[in-house]
mmCIF file of C-alpha atoms in Angstrom:
data_model
loop_
_atom_site.group_PDB
_atom_site.id
_atom_site.type_symbol
_atom_site.label_atom_id
_atom_site.label_comp_id
_atom_site.label_asym_id
_atom_site.label_seq_id
_atom_site.Cartn_x
_atom_site.Cartn_y
_atom_site.Cartn_z
ATOM 1 C CA MET H 1 -46.664 -144.084 -40.609
ATOM 2 C CA LYS H 2 -43.988 -141.414 -40.304
ATOM 3 C CA TYR H 3 -44.220 -138.132 -42.081
ATOM 4 C CA GLU H 4 -42.103 -137.721 -45.204
ATOM 5 C CA ALA H 5 -40.149 -134.956 -43.450
ATOM 6 C CA GLU H 6 -39.132 -137.428 -40.766
ATOM 7 C CA ARG H 7 -37.905 -139.878 -43.384
ATOM 8 C CA TRP H 8 -35.646 -137.228 -44.892
ATOM 9 C CA LYS H 9 -34.436 -136.178 -41.462
ATOM 10 C CA GLU H 10 -33.349 -139.713 -40.648
ATOM 11 C CA GLN H 11 -31.068 -139.700 -43.699
ATOM 12 C CA GLU H 12 -29.038 -136.743 -42.460
ATOM 13 C CA GLY H 13 -25.420 -137.406 -41.591
ATOM 14 C CA PRO H 14 -22.657 -138.795 -43.819
ATOM 15 C CA SER H 15 -24.168 -142.030 -45.038
ATOM 16 C CA LEU H 16 -22.944 -142.589 -48.608
ATOM 17 C CA ARG H 17 -26.353 -141.425 -49.766
ATOM 18 C CA ASN H 18 -27.297 -142.531 -53.303
ATOM 19 C CA PHE H 19 -24.105 -144.590 -53.561
ATOM 20 C CA ASP H 20 -24.053 -147.869 -55.497
ATOM 21 C CA GLU H 21 -20.584 -149.371 -55.171
ATOM 22 C CA THR H 22 -21.325 -152.523 -57.151
ATOM 23 C CA GLY H 23 -23.029 -150.578 -59.912
ATOM 24 C CA ASP H 24 -20.255 -147.978 -60.096
ATOM 25 C CA LEU H 25 -17.540 -150.628 -60.340
ATOM 26 C CA ALA H 26 -19.404 -152.419 -63.109
ATOM 27 C CA SER H 27 -20.088 -149.162 -64.949
ATOM 28 C CA VAL H 28 -16.468 -147.983 -65.142
ATOM 29 C CA ASN H 29 -15.069 -151.448 -65.847
ATOM 30 C CA GLY H 30 -17.689 -151.889 -68.555
ATOM 31 C CA ALA H 31 -16.625 -148.624 -70.163
ATOM 32 C CA LEU H 32 -12.964 -149.641 -70.056
ATOM 33 C CA ALA H 33 -13.922 -152.923 -71.714
ATOM 34 C CA LEU H 34 -15.115 -150.930 -74.739
ATOM 35 C CA ARG H 35 -11.502 -150.314 -75.718
ATOM 36 C CA PRO H 36 -11.288 -153.040 -78.420
ATOM 37 C CA GLN H 37 -14.451 -151.664 -80.068
ATOM 38 C CA ILE H 38 -13.118 -148.119 -79.931
ATOM 39 C CA GLU H 39 -9.755 -149.169 -81.333
ATOM 40 C CA LYS H 40 -11.401 -151.047 -84.216
ATOM 41 C CA ILE H 41 -13.472 -147.998 -85.140
ATOM 42 C CA ILE H 42 -10.515 -145.623 -84.924
ATOM 43 C CA ASP H 43 -8.424 -148.024 -87.024
ATOM 44 C CA GLN H 44 -11.041 -147.793 -89.773
ATOM 45 C CA ILE H 45 -11.269 -143.999 -89.540
ATOM 46 C CA TRP H 46 -7.470 -143.788 -89.599
ATOM 47 C CA ASP H 47 -7.157 -146.018 -92.660
ATOM 48 C CA GLU H 48 -9.791 -143.991 -94.521
ATOM 49 C CA GLY H 49 -8.015 -140.745 -93.632
ATOM 50 C CA PHE H 50 -9.406 -137.470 -92.331
ATOM 51 C CA ASP H 51 -8.696 -133.760 -92.359
ATOM 52 C CA GLY H 52 -10.089 -133.047 -88.914
ATOM 53 C CA ILE H 53 -11.562 -134.674 -85.829
ATOM 54 C CA TYR H 54 -14.449 -132.621 -84.405
ATOM 55 C CA PHE H 55 -15.744 -133.270 -80.912
ATOM 56 C CA ILE H 56 -19.183 -131.655 -80.914
ATOM 57 C CA GLY H 57 -21.735 -131.413 -78.133
ATOM 58 C CA ILE H 58 -24.322 -129.270 -76.397
ATOM 59 C CA GLY H 59 -24.579 -128.528 -72.680
ATOM 60 C CA GLY H 60 -22.796 -131.214 -70.683
ATOM 61 C CA THR H 61 -21.599 -133.049 -73.777
ATOM 62 C CA TYR H 62 -20.012 -129.822 -75.010
ATOM 63 C CA ALA H 63 -18.191 -129.591 -71.679
ATOM 64 C CA SER H 64 -16.838 -133.117 -72.171
ATOM 65 C CA SER H 65 -15.805 -132.145 -75.705
ATOM 66 C CA MET H 66 -13.870 -129.167 -74.339
ATOM 67 C CA GLN H 67 -12.084 -131.460 -71.921
ATOM 68 C CA VAL H 68 -10.880 -133.882 -74.566
ATOM 69 C CA GLU H 69 -9.842 -131.084 -76.935
ATOM 70 C CA VAL H 70 -7.669 -129.314 -74.361
ATOM 71 C CA TYR H 71 -6.256 -132.696 -73.344
ATOM 72 C CA MET H 72 -5.090 -133.346 -76.902
ATOM 73 C CA ARG H 73 -4.119 -129.784 -77.775
ATOM 74 C CA GLY H 74 -0.874 -129.829 -75.808
ATOM 75 C CA ARG H 75 -0.026 -133.444 -76.615
ATOM 76 C CA SER H 76 -0.891 -134.049 -80.246
ATOM 77 C CA LYS H 77 -0.327 -132.592 -83.688
ATOM 78 C CA LEU H 78 -3.541 -134.129 -84.944
ATOM 79 C CA PRO H 79 -6.161 -131.655 -86.246
ATOM 80 C CA VAL H 80 -8.637 -131.858 -83.362
ATOM 81 C CA TYR H 81 -11.369 -129.260 -82.810
ATOM 82 C CA VAL H 82 -14.238 -128.633 -80.421
ATOM 83 C CA GLU H 83 -17.587 -127.175 -81.450
ATOM 84 C CA ASN H 84 -20.869 -126.321 -79.769
ATOM 85 C CA ALA H 85 -23.618 -128.019 -81.782
ATOM 86 C CA ALA H 86 -26.013 -125.053 -81.847
ATOM 87 C CA GLU H 87 -23.224 -122.682 -82.832
ATOM 88 C CA PHE H 88 -21.968 -125.035 -85.522
ATOM 89 C CA LEU H 89 -25.468 -125.240 -87.004
ATOM 90 C CA THR H 90 -25.687 -121.452 -87.332
ATOM 91 C CA THR H 91 -22.074 -120.465 -88.021
ATOM 92 C CA GLY H 92 -20.455 -123.578 -89.420
ATOM 93 C CA ASN H 93 -16.733 -124.043 -89.831
ATOM 94 C CA LYS H 94 -15.001 -123.540 -93.189
ATOM 95 C CA ARG H 95 -12.402 -126.153 -92.241
ATOM 96 C CA PHE H 96 -15.124 -128.794 -92.032
ATOM 97 C CA THR H 97 -15.346 -130.984 -95.170
ATOM 98 C CA ASP H 98 -16.565 -134.351 -96.359
ATOM 99 C CA ARG H 99 -13.294 -135.794 -95.033
ATOM 100 C CA SER H 100 -13.993 -134.610 -91.500
ATOM 101 C CA VAL H 101 -15.034 -136.880 -88.630
ATOM 102 C CA VAL H 102 -17.557 -135.940 -85.928
ATOM 103 C CA ILE H 103 -17.333 -137.632 -82.539
ATOM 104 C CA TYR H 104 -20.115 -136.956 -80.087
ATOM 105 C CA SER H 105 -21.996 -138.384 -77.120
ATOM 106 C CA SER H 106 -25.667 -138.186 -76.140
ATOM 107 C CA VAL H 107 -27.324 -139.432 -72.977
ATOM 108 C CA SER H 108 -30.941 -139.294 -74.134
ATOM 109 C CA GLY H 109 -30.240 -140.008 -77.785
ATOM 110 C CA ASN H 110 -32.901 -137.493 -78.812
ATOM 111 C CA THR H 111 -31.454 -134.038 -78.071
ATOM 112 C CA LYS H 112 -32.873 -131.644 -80.655
ATOM 113 C CA GLU H 113 -29.604 -129.878 -81.480
ATOM 114 C CA MET H 114 -27.700 -133.138 -81.856
ATOM 115 C CA ILE H 115 -30.278 -134.626 -84.225
ATOM 116 C CA GLN H 116 -30.068 -131.504 -86.391
ATOM 117 C CA LEU H 117 -26.278 -131.569 -86.201
ATOM 118 C CA VAL H 118 -26.010 -135.173 -87.338
ATOM 119 C CA ASP H 119 -28.346 -134.550 -90.258
ATOM 120 C CA ASP H 120 -26.289 -131.501 -91.234
ATOM 121 C CA VAL H 121 -22.865 -133.145 -91.141
ATOM 122 C CA LYS H 122 -24.106 -136.318 -92.816
ATOM 123 C CA ALA H 123 -25.484 -134.149 -95.639
ATOM 124 C CA LYS H 124 -21.983 -132.713 -96.008
ATOM 125 C CA GLY H 125 -20.598 -136.234 -96.405
ATOM 126 C CA ALA H 126 -18.737 -136.324 -93.085
ATOM 127 C CA ARG H 127 -18.414 -139.465 -90.982
ATOM 128 C CA VAL H 128 -20.014 -139.730 -87.535
ATOM 129 C CA PHE H 129 -18.840 -141.755 -84.537
ATOM 130 C CA ALA H 130 -21.529 -141.708 -81.850
ATOM 131 C CA PHE H 131 -21.620 -142.762 -78.211
ATOM 132 C CA ILE H 132 -25.264 -143.093 -77.145
ATOM 133 C CA ASP H 133 -26.433 -144.006 -73.651
ATOM 134 C CA THR H 134 -30.017 -144.969 -74.524
ATOM 135 C CA PRO H 135 -30.759 -147.978 -76.755
ATOM 136 C CA GLY H 136 -33.477 -147.525 -79.365
ATOM 137 C CA SER H 137 -33.356 -143.718 -79.261
ATOM 138 C CA ALA H 138 -33.533 -141.481 -82.320
ATOM 139 C CA LEU H 139 -29.769 -141.076 -82.653
ATOM 140 C CA THR H 140 -29.196 -144.833 -82.759
ATOM 141 C CA ALA H 141 -31.046 -145.079 -86.083
ATOM 142 C CA PRO H 142 -28.802 -146.467 -88.872
ATOM 143 C CA ASP H 143 -28.869 -143.261 -90.915
ATOM 144 C CA LYS H 144 -27.596 -141.178 -87.964
ATOM 145 C CA HIS H 145 -24.079 -142.583 -87.691
ATOM 146 C CA ASP H 146 -21.255 -144.474 -89.357
ATOM 147 C CA HIS H 147 -19.979 -145.912 -86.112
ATOM 148 C CA LEU H 148 -22.020 -146.433 -82.951
ATOM 149 C CA ILE H 149 -21.335 -147.596 -79.412
ATOM 150 C CA VAL H 150 -24.305 -147.841 -77.063
ATOM 151 C CA TYR H 151 -23.228 -147.832 -73.428
ATOM 152 C CA PRO H 152 -24.473 -145.697 -70.510
ATOM 153 C CA LYS H 153 -22.556 -143.026 -68.593
ATOM 154 C CA ASN H 154 -18.747 -142.558 -68.526
ATOM 155 C CA GLU H 155 -18.840 -140.006 -71.336
ATOM 156 C CA GLN H 156 -15.558 -138.349 -70.411
ATOM 157 C CA LEU H 157 -13.797 -141.688 -70.078
ATOM 158 C CA LYS H 158 -15.057 -142.840 -73.477
ATOM 159 C CA PHE H 159 -13.856 -139.612 -75.122
ATOM 160 C CA TYR H 160 -10.417 -139.954 -73.526
ATOM 161 C CA MET H 161 -10.180 -143.553 -74.725
ATOM 162 C CA VAL H 162 -10.720 -142.266 -78.264
ATOM 163 C CA ALA H 163 -8.135 -139.524 -77.770
ATOM 164 C CA ASN H 164 -5.539 -141.853 -76.293
ATOM 165 C CA TYR H 165 -5.747 -144.304 -79.172
ATOM 166 C CA LEU H 166 -5.618 -141.537 -81.767
ATOM 167 C CA MET H 167 -2.443 -140.222 -80.152
ATOM 168 C CA TYR H 168 -1.010 -143.741 -79.931
ATOM 169 C CA LYS H 169 -1.554 -144.271 -83.640
ATOM 170 C CA ASN H 170 0.111 -140.920 -84.305
ATOM 171 C CA GLY H 171 3.217 -141.965 -82.337
ATOM 172 C CA GLU H 172 2.448 -139.584 -79.464
ATOM 173 C CA PHE H 173 1.538 -141.975 -76.633
ATOM 174 C CA PRO H 174 4.291 -144.611 -76.214
ATOM 175 C CA GLU H 175 2.994 -145.487 -72.717
ATOM 176 C CA TYR H 176 -0.409 -146.484 -74.111
ATOM 177 C CA ASP H 177 -0.266 -150.154 -73.132
ATOM 178 C CA ARG H 178 1.042 -149.503 -69.622
ATOM 179 C CA TYR H 179 -1.478 -146.702 -69.141
ATOM 180 C CA ASN H 180 -4.427 -148.896 -70.069
ATOM 181 C CA ALA H 181 -3.178 -151.796 -67.982
ATOM 182 C CA GLU H 182 -3.120 -149.515 -64.930
ATOM 183 C CA LEU H 183 -6.593 -148.117 -65.629
ATOM 184 C CA GLU H 184 -8.161 -151.478 -66.283
ATOM 185 C CA ALA H 185 -6.710 -152.892 -63.072
ATOM 186 C CA ASN H 186 -7.323 -149.928 -60.770
ATOM 187 C CA LEU H 187 -9.473 -147.054 -62.042
ATOM 188 C CA ALA H 188 -12.944 -148.314 -61.107
ATOM 189 C CA ARG H 189 -11.915 -149.277 -57.582
ATOM 190 C CA ASP H 190 -9.954 -146.052 -57.069
ATOM 191 C CA LEU H 191 -12.907 -143.853 -58.075
ATOM 192 C CA VAL H 192 -15.223 -145.748 -55.746
ATOM 193 C CA GLU H 193 -12.768 -145.307 -52.888
ATOM 194 C CA ILE H 194 -12.542 -141.573 -53.596
ATOM 195 C CA GLU H 195 -16.309 -141.315 -53.203
ATOM 196 C CA LYS H 196 -16.129 -143.129 -49.894
ATOM 197 C CA ALA H 197 -13.272 -140.950 -48.648
ATOM 198 C CA ALA H 198 -14.998 -137.734 -49.744
ATOM 199 C CA ASP H 199 -18.406 -138.546 -48.292
ATOM 200 C CA ALA H 200 -18.120 -136.881 -44.879
ATOM 201 C CA TRP H 201 -16.421 -133.818 -46.372
ATOM 202 C CA ALA H 202 -19.123 -133.548 -49.050
ATOM 203 C CA TYR H 203 -21.855 -133.713 -46.413
ATOM 204 C CA ASP H 204 -20.354 -130.765 -44.536
ATOM 205 C CA TYR H 205 -19.694 -128.794 -47.722
ATOM 206 C CA ALA H 206 -23.261 -129.262 -49.001
ATOM 207 C CA LYS H 207 -24.788 -128.363 -45.650
ATOM 208 C CA LYS H 208 -22.737 -125.183 -45.507
ATOM 209 C CA GLN H 209 -23.589 -124.179 -49.091
ATOM 210 C CA VAL H 210 -27.328 -124.708 -48.691
ATOM 211 C CA ALA H 211 -27.378 -122.787 -45.396
ATOM 212 C CA PHE H 212 -25.470 -119.891 -46.997
ATOM 213 C CA ARG H 213 -27.844 -119.881 -49.957
ATOM 214 C CA ALA H 214 -30.846 -119.634 -47.622
ATOM 215 C CA GLU H 215 -29.390 -116.387 -46.284
ATOM 216 C CA HIS H 216 -28.176 -115.088 -49.667
ATOM 217 C CA PRO H 217 -30.550 -116.507 -52.330
ATOM 218 C CA ASP H 218 -29.594 -113.995 -55.026
ATOM 219 C CA LEU H 219 -25.835 -114.318 -54.689
ATOM 220 C CA PRO H 220 -24.331 -116.673 -57.293
ATOM 221 C CA HIS H 221 -21.784 -119.326 -56.449
ATOM 222 C CA TYR H 222 -18.544 -118.966 -58.427
ATOM 223 C CA PHE H 223 -16.758 -122.041 -59.801
ATOM 224 C CA ILE H 224 -13.209 -121.725 -61.134
ATOM 225 C CA GLY H 225 -11.028 -124.251 -62.984
ATOM 226 C CA SER H 226 -8.624 -124.730 -65.872
ATOM 227 C CA GLY H 227 -7.251 -127.437 -68.147
ATOM 228 C CA ASN H 228 -9.358 -130.573 -68.088
ATOM 229 C CA GLN H 229 -10.971 -129.131 -64.956
ATOM 230 C CA TYR H 230 -12.483 -126.244 -66.902
ATOM 231 C CA GLY H 231 -14.928 -128.525 -68.674
ATOM 232 C CA ALA H 232 -15.793 -129.918 -65.238
ATOM 233 C CA THR H 233 -16.193 -126.391 -63.866
ATOM 234 C CA TYR H 234 -18.392 -125.283 -66.742
ATOM 235 C CA SER H 235 -20.532 -128.409 -66.638
ATOM 236 C CA TYR H 236 -20.852 -128.581 -62.884
ATOM 237 C CA ALA H 237 -21.961 -124.972 -62.573
ATOM 238 C CA MET H 238 -24.426 -125.119 -65.474
ATOM 239 C CA CYS H 239 -25.724 -128.697 -65.676
ATOM 240 C CA TYR H 240 -25.733 -129.541 -62.001
ATOM 241 C CA TRP H 241 -26.166 -126.425 -59.836
ATOM 242 C CA GLU H 242 -28.225 -124.403 -62.323
ATOM 243 C CA GLU H 243 -30.202 -127.036 -64.233
ATOM 244 C CA GLN H 244 -30.658 -129.600 -61.480
ATOM 245 C CA MET H 245 -30.511 -127.540 -58.284
ATOM 246 C CA TRP H 246 -31.786 -124.169 -59.582
ATOM 247 C CA ILE H 247 -28.922 -122.269 -57.942
ATOM 248 C CA ARG H 248 -27.380 -119.235 -59.646
ATOM 249 C CA THR H 249 -23.756 -119.809 -60.605
ATOM 250 C CA LYS H 250 -20.924 -118.445 -62.682
ATOM 251 C CA SER H 251 -18.084 -120.528 -64.083
ATOM 252 C CA ILE H 252 -14.790 -119.075 -65.219
ATOM 253 C CA SER H 253 -11.364 -120.339 -66.176
ATOM 254 C CA CYS H 254 -8.388 -119.697 -63.929
ATOM 255 C CA GLN H 255 -6.639 -117.795 -66.707
ATOM 256 C CA GLU H 256 -9.571 -115.399 -67.099
ATOM 257 C CA PHE H 257 -10.278 -115.026 -63.387
ATOM 258 C CA PHE H 258 -7.696 -112.254 -63.032
ATOM 259 C CA HIS H 259 -9.208 -110.184 -65.830
ATOM 260 C CA GLY H 260 -12.527 -109.158 -64.315
ATOM 261 C CA MET H 261 -13.915 -111.614 -61.833
ATOM 262 C CA GLN H 262 -11.256 -111.044 -59.171
ATOM 263 C CA GLU H 263 -12.587 -107.503 -58.654
ATOM 264 C CA ILE H 264 -15.997 -108.672 -57.445
ATOM 265 C CA ILE H 265 -14.672 -111.171 -54.877
ATOM 266 C CA VAL H 266 -15.214 -109.959 -51.304
ATOM 267 C CA ALA H 267 -15.044 -111.600 -47.894
ATOM 268 C CA ASP H 268 -18.314 -113.557 -48.103
ATOM 269 C CA THR H 269 -18.405 -114.368 -51.840
ATOM 270 C CA PRO H 270 -19.000 -118.125 -52.265
ATOM 271 C CA VAL H 271 -16.213 -119.556 -54.410
ATOM 272 C CA THR H 272 -15.128 -123.102 -55.250
ATOM 273 C CA LEU H 273 -11.861 -123.774 -57.067
ATOM 274 C CA PHE H 274 -11.298 -127.076 -58.874
ATOM 275 C CA MET H 275 -7.596 -127.950 -58.939
ATOM 276 C CA GLY H 276 -6.394 -130.766 -61.158
ATOM 277 C CA GLU H 277 -2.982 -132.155 -61.982
ATOM 278 C CA ASP H 278 -2.527 -131.542 -65.687
ATOM 279 C CA GLU H 279 -0.222 -128.979 -67.283
ATOM 280 C CA GLN H 280 -2.567 -126.098 -66.429
ATOM 281 C CA ARG H 281 -2.333 -126.703 -62.681
ATOM 282 C CA PRO H 282 -0.086 -123.603 -62.239
ATOM 283 C CA LEU H 283 -3.017 -121.452 -63.374
ATOM 284 C CA ALA H 284 -5.162 -122.861 -60.573
ATOM 285 C CA GLU H 285 -2.328 -122.497 -58.065
ATOM 286 C CA ARG H 286 -2.218 -118.778 -58.805
ATOM 287 C CA VAL H 287 -5.932 -118.477 -57.989
ATOM 288 C CA ALA H 288 -5.410 -120.548 -54.838
ATOM 289 C CA ARG H 289 -2.724 -118.113 -53.662
ATOM 290 C CA PHE H 290 -4.974 -115.123 -54.296
ATOM 291 C CA LEU H 291 -8.275 -116.241 -52.761
ATOM 292 C CA PRO H 292 -7.265 -116.280 -49.055
ATOM 293 C CA ARG H 293 -6.155 -112.655 -49.307
ATOM 294 C CA VAL H 294 -9.641 -111.350 -50.176
ATOM 295 C CA CYS H 295 -12.175 -114.100 -49.430
ATOM 296 C CA ALA H 296 -13.207 -116.016 -46.319
ATOM 297 C CA ASN H 297 -15.836 -118.146 -48.050
ATOM 298 C CA TYR H 298 -13.804 -120.146 -50.549
ATOM 299 C CA THR H 299 -13.313 -123.892 -50.998
ATOM 300 C CA ILE H 300 -10.472 -125.585 -52.863
ATOM 301 C CA ILE H 301 -10.977 -129.146 -54.103
ATOM 302 C CA ASP H 302 -7.529 -130.429 -55.063
ATOM 303 C CA THR H 303 -7.286 -133.841 -56.717
ATOM 304 C CA LYS H 304 -3.658 -134.025 -55.592
ATOM 305 C CA GLU H 305 -4.985 -134.801 -52.109
ATOM 306 C CA LEU H 306 -6.860 -137.873 -53.375
ATOM 307 C CA GLU H 307 -5.333 -141.334 -53.440
ATOM 308 C CA MET H 308 -5.181 -143.349 -56.658
ATOM 309 C CA PRO H 309 -3.399 -146.621 -55.827
ATOM 310 C CA GLY H 310 -1.978 -148.405 -58.841
ATOM 311 C CA ILE H 311 -1.945 -145.291 -61.038
ATOM 312 C CA SER H 312 1.488 -143.897 -61.899
ATOM 313 C CA PRO H 313 2.026 -140.251 -60.896
ATOM 314 C CA GLU H 314 2.576 -139.188 -64.510
ATOM 315 C CA PHE H 315 -0.918 -140.410 -65.439
ATOM 316 C CA ARG H 316 -2.875 -138.755 -62.636
ATOM 317 C CA GLY H 317 -3.334 -135.489 -64.526
ATOM 318 C CA THR H 318 -5.140 -137.323 -67.332
ATOM 319 C CA LEU H 319 -7.644 -138.642 -64.783
ATOM 320 C CA SER H 320 -8.095 -135.685 -62.462
ATOM 321 C CA HIS H 321 -11.415 -134.694 -64.060
ATOM 322 C CA LEU H 322 -12.758 -138.172 -63.222
ATOM 323 C CA MET H 323 -11.451 -137.829 -59.680
ATOM 324 C CA MET H 324 -13.221 -134.468 -59.335
ATOM 325 C CA HIS H 325 -16.403 -136.008 -60.666
ATOM 326 C CA ALA H 326 -16.235 -138.685 -57.973
ATOM 327 C CA VAL H 327 -16.017 -135.995 -55.279
ATOM 328 C CA ASN H 328 -18.879 -134.033 -56.807
ATOM 329 C CA ASN H 329 -21.065 -137.129 -56.920
ATOM 330 C CA ARG H 330 -20.988 -137.049 -53.118
ATOM 331 C CA VAL H 331 -21.699 -133.317 -53.031
ATOM 332 C CA ASP H 332 -24.715 -133.769 -55.307
ATOM 333 C CA ALA H 333 -26.216 -136.439 -53.078
ATOM 334 C CA TYR H 334 -26.169 -134.139 -50.053
ATOM 335 C CA MET H 335 -27.120 -130.966 -51.921
ATOM 336 C CA GLU H 336 -30.269 -132.826 -52.957
ATOM 337 C CA LEU H 337 -30.897 -133.799 -49.339
ATOM 338 C CA PHE H 338 -30.471 -130.342 -47.837
ATOM 339 C CA LEU H 339 -32.276 -128.548 -50.662
ATOM 340 C CA ARG H 340 -35.183 -131.002 -50.344
ATOM 341 C CA HIS H 341 -35.216 -130.882 -54.124
ATOM 342 C CA PRO H 342 -34.941 -134.064 -56.242
ATOM 343 C CA LEU H 343 -32.303 -133.435 -58.887
ATOM 344 C CA SER H 344 -34.331 -135.219 -61.564
ATOM 345 C CA ILE H 345 -37.000 -132.514 -61.888
ATOM 346 C CA ARG H 346 -36.864 -129.458 -64.148
ATOM 347 C CA ARG H 347 -38.820 -126.229 -64.336
ATOM 348 C CA TYR H 348 -38.515 -125.660 -68.071
ATOM 349 C CA TYR H 349 -36.008 -128.001 -69.752
ATOM 350 C CA ARG H 350 -37.930 -130.363 -72.049
ATOM 351 C CA GLN H 351 -41.169 -129.350 -70.365
ATOM 352 C CA PHE H 352 -42.591 -127.530 -73.422
ATOM 353 C CA ASP H 353 -41.530 -126.319 -76.854
ATOM 354 C CA TYR H 354 -39.270 -123.278 -77.085
#
């Protein structure tokens, strides 16, 4: 019998570690197939009327909520807001009424803040549209929602499907049918192919980052992004590198980078910039021009370099956060390998009451 260390050693090298092509294809295509259910629910909400759509989350689901809100902000006149669940519970929002609609997602279906939030907004008479990953969990109970879809993963995609149909109904997305036809024919395969293409790069990136961390354990890694990439930046730094990998990080938007953070960047500061293709790309391009002048330890992940066959150029920006997620899936697999730290374990989160 070989030692466990030898088993891990044999896995080194780009090998599409933790990659399930068949499962990934089925997962994304299954999410896209939810569109008729989503449209039926939004039709009912639309017919009943509303004074605000509130995407509310906590942690990673808050990051996804930020992504969909900024996506709609520059495209739609609909009253769409984003709230952090814990902050909403303490501060509230005077615009929120019994005609408001809450849309949220939960992986576990039992997150403490989300259970309290749902009870609070239901007491106010608001309607709740929930996406829950886990069947039979607390948040799937009949009194916790007005509309429910139970389907795992693909949170960001599900939120964007809601947003796209809302904008279509408001006369703001005339390309809706063509857009969905392209996604349903190509998106799942394209994201899988991005993971394959990024695998060798992700292996090298992860190996470099873990080696640097071994020499500089107290130096945080800085993640920068804007637009629909800011939610990805925020979530990736906090939910993945901090919560799952126990690595110190800081996330910041491109627009705020030049008002503080730029002054602490030196030659060996570890920095990763997420560049997408939405309307805020120029903000990321400004950071990309600056970094080489002061830093020799930066990485730029630019979705513009990734192929998306079958997707029209004008739609790529609406999908760049999913493209970035596909790249980061590969990074995560190799960070876990080199850290020798399973990403499923936690020191404190849900380990005891606090």
